[in-house]
Short mmCIF file of C-alpha atoms in Angstrom, two decimals:
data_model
loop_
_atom_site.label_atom_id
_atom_site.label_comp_id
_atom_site.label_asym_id
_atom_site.label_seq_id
_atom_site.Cartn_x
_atom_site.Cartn_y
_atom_site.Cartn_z
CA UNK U 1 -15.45 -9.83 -22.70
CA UNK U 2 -18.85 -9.24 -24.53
CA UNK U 3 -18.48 -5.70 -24.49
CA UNK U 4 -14.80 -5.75 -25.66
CA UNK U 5 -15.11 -8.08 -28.36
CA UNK U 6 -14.79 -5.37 -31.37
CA UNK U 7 -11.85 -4.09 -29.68
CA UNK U 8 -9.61 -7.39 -29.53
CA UNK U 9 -6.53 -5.28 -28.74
CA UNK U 10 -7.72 -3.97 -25.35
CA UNK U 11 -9.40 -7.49 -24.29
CA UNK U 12 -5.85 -8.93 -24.87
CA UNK U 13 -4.12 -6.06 -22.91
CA UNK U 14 -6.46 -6.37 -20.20
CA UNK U 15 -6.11 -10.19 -19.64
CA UNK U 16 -2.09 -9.75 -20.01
CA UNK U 17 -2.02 -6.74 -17.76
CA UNK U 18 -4.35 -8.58 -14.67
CA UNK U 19 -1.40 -11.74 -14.81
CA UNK U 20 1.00 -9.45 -14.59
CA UNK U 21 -0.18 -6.91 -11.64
CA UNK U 22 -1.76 -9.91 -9.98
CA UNK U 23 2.03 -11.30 -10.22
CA UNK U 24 3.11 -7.73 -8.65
CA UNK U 25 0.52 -7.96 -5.75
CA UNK U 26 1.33 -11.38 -4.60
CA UNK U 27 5.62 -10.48 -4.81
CA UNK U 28 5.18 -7.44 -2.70
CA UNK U 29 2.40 -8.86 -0.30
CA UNK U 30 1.23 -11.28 2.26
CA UNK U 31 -1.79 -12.81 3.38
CA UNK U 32 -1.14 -12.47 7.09
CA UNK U 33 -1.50 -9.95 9.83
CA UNK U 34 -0.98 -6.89 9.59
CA UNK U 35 -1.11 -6.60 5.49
CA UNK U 36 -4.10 -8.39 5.66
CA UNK U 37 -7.07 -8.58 7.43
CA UNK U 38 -10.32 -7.36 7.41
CA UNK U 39 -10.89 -3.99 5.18
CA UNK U 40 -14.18 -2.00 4.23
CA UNK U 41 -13.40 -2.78 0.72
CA UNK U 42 -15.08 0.48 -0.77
CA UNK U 43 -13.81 3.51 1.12
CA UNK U 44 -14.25 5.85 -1.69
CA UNK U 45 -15.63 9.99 -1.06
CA UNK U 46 -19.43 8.82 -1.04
CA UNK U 47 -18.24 6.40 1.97
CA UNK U 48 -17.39 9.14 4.00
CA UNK U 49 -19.04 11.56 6.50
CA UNK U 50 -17.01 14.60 7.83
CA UNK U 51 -17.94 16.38 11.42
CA UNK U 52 -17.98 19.86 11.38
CA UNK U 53 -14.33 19.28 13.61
CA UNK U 54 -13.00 17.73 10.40
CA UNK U 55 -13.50 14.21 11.76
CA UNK U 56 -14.48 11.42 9.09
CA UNK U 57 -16.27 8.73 9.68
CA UNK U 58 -16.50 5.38 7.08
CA UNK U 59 -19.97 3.61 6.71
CA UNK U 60 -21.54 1.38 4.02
CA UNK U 61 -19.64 -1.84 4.36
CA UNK U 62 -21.59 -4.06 2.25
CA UNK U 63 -18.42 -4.69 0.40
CA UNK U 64 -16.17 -5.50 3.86
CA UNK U 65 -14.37 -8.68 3.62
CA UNK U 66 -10.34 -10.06 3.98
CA UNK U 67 -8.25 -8.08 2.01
CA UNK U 68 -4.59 -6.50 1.78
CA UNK U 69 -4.90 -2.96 3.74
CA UNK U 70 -3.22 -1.67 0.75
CA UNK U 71 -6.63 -2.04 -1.69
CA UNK U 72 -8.73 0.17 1.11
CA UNK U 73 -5.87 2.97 0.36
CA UNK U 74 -5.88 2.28 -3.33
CA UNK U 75 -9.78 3.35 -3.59
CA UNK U 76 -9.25 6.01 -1.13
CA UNK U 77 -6.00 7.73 -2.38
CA UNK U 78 -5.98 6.32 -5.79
CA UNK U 79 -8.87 6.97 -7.76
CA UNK U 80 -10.77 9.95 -6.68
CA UNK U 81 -11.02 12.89 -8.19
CA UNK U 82 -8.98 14.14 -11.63
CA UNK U 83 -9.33 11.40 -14.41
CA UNK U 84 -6.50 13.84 -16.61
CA UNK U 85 -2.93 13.38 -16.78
CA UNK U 86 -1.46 17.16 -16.92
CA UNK U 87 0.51 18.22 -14.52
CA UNK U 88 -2.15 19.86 -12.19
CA UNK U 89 -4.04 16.96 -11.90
CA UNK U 90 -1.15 14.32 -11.68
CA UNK U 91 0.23 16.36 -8.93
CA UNK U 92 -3.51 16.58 -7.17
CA UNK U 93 -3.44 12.68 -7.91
CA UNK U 94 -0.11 12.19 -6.37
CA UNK U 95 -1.33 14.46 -3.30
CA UNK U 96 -4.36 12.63 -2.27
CA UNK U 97 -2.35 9.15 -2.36
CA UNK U 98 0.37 10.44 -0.38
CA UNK U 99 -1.85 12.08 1.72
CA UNK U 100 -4.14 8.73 2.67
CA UNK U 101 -1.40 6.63 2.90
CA UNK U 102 0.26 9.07 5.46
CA UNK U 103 -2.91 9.49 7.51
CA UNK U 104 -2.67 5.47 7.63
CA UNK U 105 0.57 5.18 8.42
CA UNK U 106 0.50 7.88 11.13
CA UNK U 107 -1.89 5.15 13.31
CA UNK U 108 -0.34 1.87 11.67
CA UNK U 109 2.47 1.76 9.85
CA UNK U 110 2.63 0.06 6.61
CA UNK U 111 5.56 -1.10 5.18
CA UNK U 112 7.40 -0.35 1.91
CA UNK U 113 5.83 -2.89 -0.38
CA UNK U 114 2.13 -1.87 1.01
CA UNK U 115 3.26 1.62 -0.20
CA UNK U 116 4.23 0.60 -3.62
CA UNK U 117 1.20 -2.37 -3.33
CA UNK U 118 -1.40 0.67 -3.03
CA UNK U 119 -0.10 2.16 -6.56
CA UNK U 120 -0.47 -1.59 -7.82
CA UNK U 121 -4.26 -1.88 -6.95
CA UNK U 122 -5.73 0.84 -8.28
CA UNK U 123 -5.74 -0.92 -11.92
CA UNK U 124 -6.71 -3.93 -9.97
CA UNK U 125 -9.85 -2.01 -8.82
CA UNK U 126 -10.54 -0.19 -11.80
CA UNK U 127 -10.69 -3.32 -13.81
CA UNK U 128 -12.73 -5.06 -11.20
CA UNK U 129 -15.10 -1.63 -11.14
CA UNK U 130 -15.40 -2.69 -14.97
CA UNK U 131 -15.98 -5.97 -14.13
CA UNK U 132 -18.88 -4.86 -11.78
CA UNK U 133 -20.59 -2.68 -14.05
CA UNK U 134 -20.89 -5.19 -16.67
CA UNK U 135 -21.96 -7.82 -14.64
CA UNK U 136 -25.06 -5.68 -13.55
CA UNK U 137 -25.46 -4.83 -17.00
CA UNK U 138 -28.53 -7.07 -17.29
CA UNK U 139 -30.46 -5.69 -14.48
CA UNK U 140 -29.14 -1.60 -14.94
CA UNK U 141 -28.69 -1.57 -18.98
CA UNK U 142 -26.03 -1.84 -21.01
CA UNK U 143 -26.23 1.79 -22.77
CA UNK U 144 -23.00 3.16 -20.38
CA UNK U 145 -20.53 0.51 -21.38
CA UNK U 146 -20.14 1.66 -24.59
CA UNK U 147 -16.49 2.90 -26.25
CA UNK U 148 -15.92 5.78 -24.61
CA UNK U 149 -16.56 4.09 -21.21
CA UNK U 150 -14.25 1.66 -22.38
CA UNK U 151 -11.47 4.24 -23.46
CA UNK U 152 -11.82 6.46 -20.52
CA UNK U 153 -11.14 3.08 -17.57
CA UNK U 154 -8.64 1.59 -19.46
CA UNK U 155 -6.57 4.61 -21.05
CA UNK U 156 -7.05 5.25 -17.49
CA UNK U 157 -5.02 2.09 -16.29
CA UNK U 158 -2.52 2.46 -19.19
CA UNK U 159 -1.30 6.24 -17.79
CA UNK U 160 -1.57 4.91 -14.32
CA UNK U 161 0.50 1.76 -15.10
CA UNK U 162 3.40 4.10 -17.16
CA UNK U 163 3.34 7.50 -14.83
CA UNK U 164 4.00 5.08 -11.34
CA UNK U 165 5.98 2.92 -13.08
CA UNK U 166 3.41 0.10 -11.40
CA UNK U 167 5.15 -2.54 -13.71
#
């Protein structure tokens, strides 16, 4: 809030927009078995390991915890790579969450509303990854958490929120 508190628009959308997808999460999901459990809770690209045979190995799970299968997914599939919204890198978007969902599903299937749960989290985790950053903005600086930070993570979760149609 600190940060935002020149831009009163964006704290306001923010705080309306967490209700609402928080709202989303708990009407599509459950808190039992197997929708949730226990997840790595940061499987992003710098989590990973690939063999030279192509198979990947996860490490680093300081963050591991009970979660909803569907937030692993959302950091995996849903926000790596292209931050645009043309059409190359929507489709390369679109391509890497279909393609990590599938690769889960192909060992244990998840059910409709985990598939349209994963497009729900990844504002969830972007706003939390905000969250983060300016929480450990006393200890690392504050000098990255300035506008265009601000305008890059949440016109982020405004084109994610419209081009899935996540609400």
């Amino acid at each position: 809030e600190p940060f935002l508190a020149h831009r009163r628009k964006d704290l306001d959308y923010l705080a309306d927009i967490v209700r609402s997808l928080r709202a989303r999460a708990d009407e599509l999901l459950s808190k039992e078995p197997p929708e949730y459990g226990i997840c790595h809770g940061d499987p992003h690209i710098g989590n990973l390991h690939y063999q030279d045979d192509g198979a990947a190995t996860l490490f680093d799970f300081d963050c591991f915890g009970y979660s909803w299968r569907a937030l692993d997914l959302a950091i995996l599939g849903g926000i790596q790579g292209d931050s645009g919204w043309n059409r190359k890198a929507n489709a390369n978007r679109t391509r890497r969450l279909n393609l990590a969902i599938q690769g889960y599903d192909d060992v244990r299937p998840l059910t409709d509303a985990e598939r349209e749960a994963v497009k729900v989290f990844v504002p969830i985790v972007l706003i939390s990854e905000m969250g983060v950053h300016a929480a450990l903005a006393p200890r690392h600086g504050v000098g990255g958490l300035n506008d265009g930070y601000f305008d890059e993570y949440i016109g982020f979760i405004r084109n994610w929120i419209a081009y899935y149609k996540v609400l």
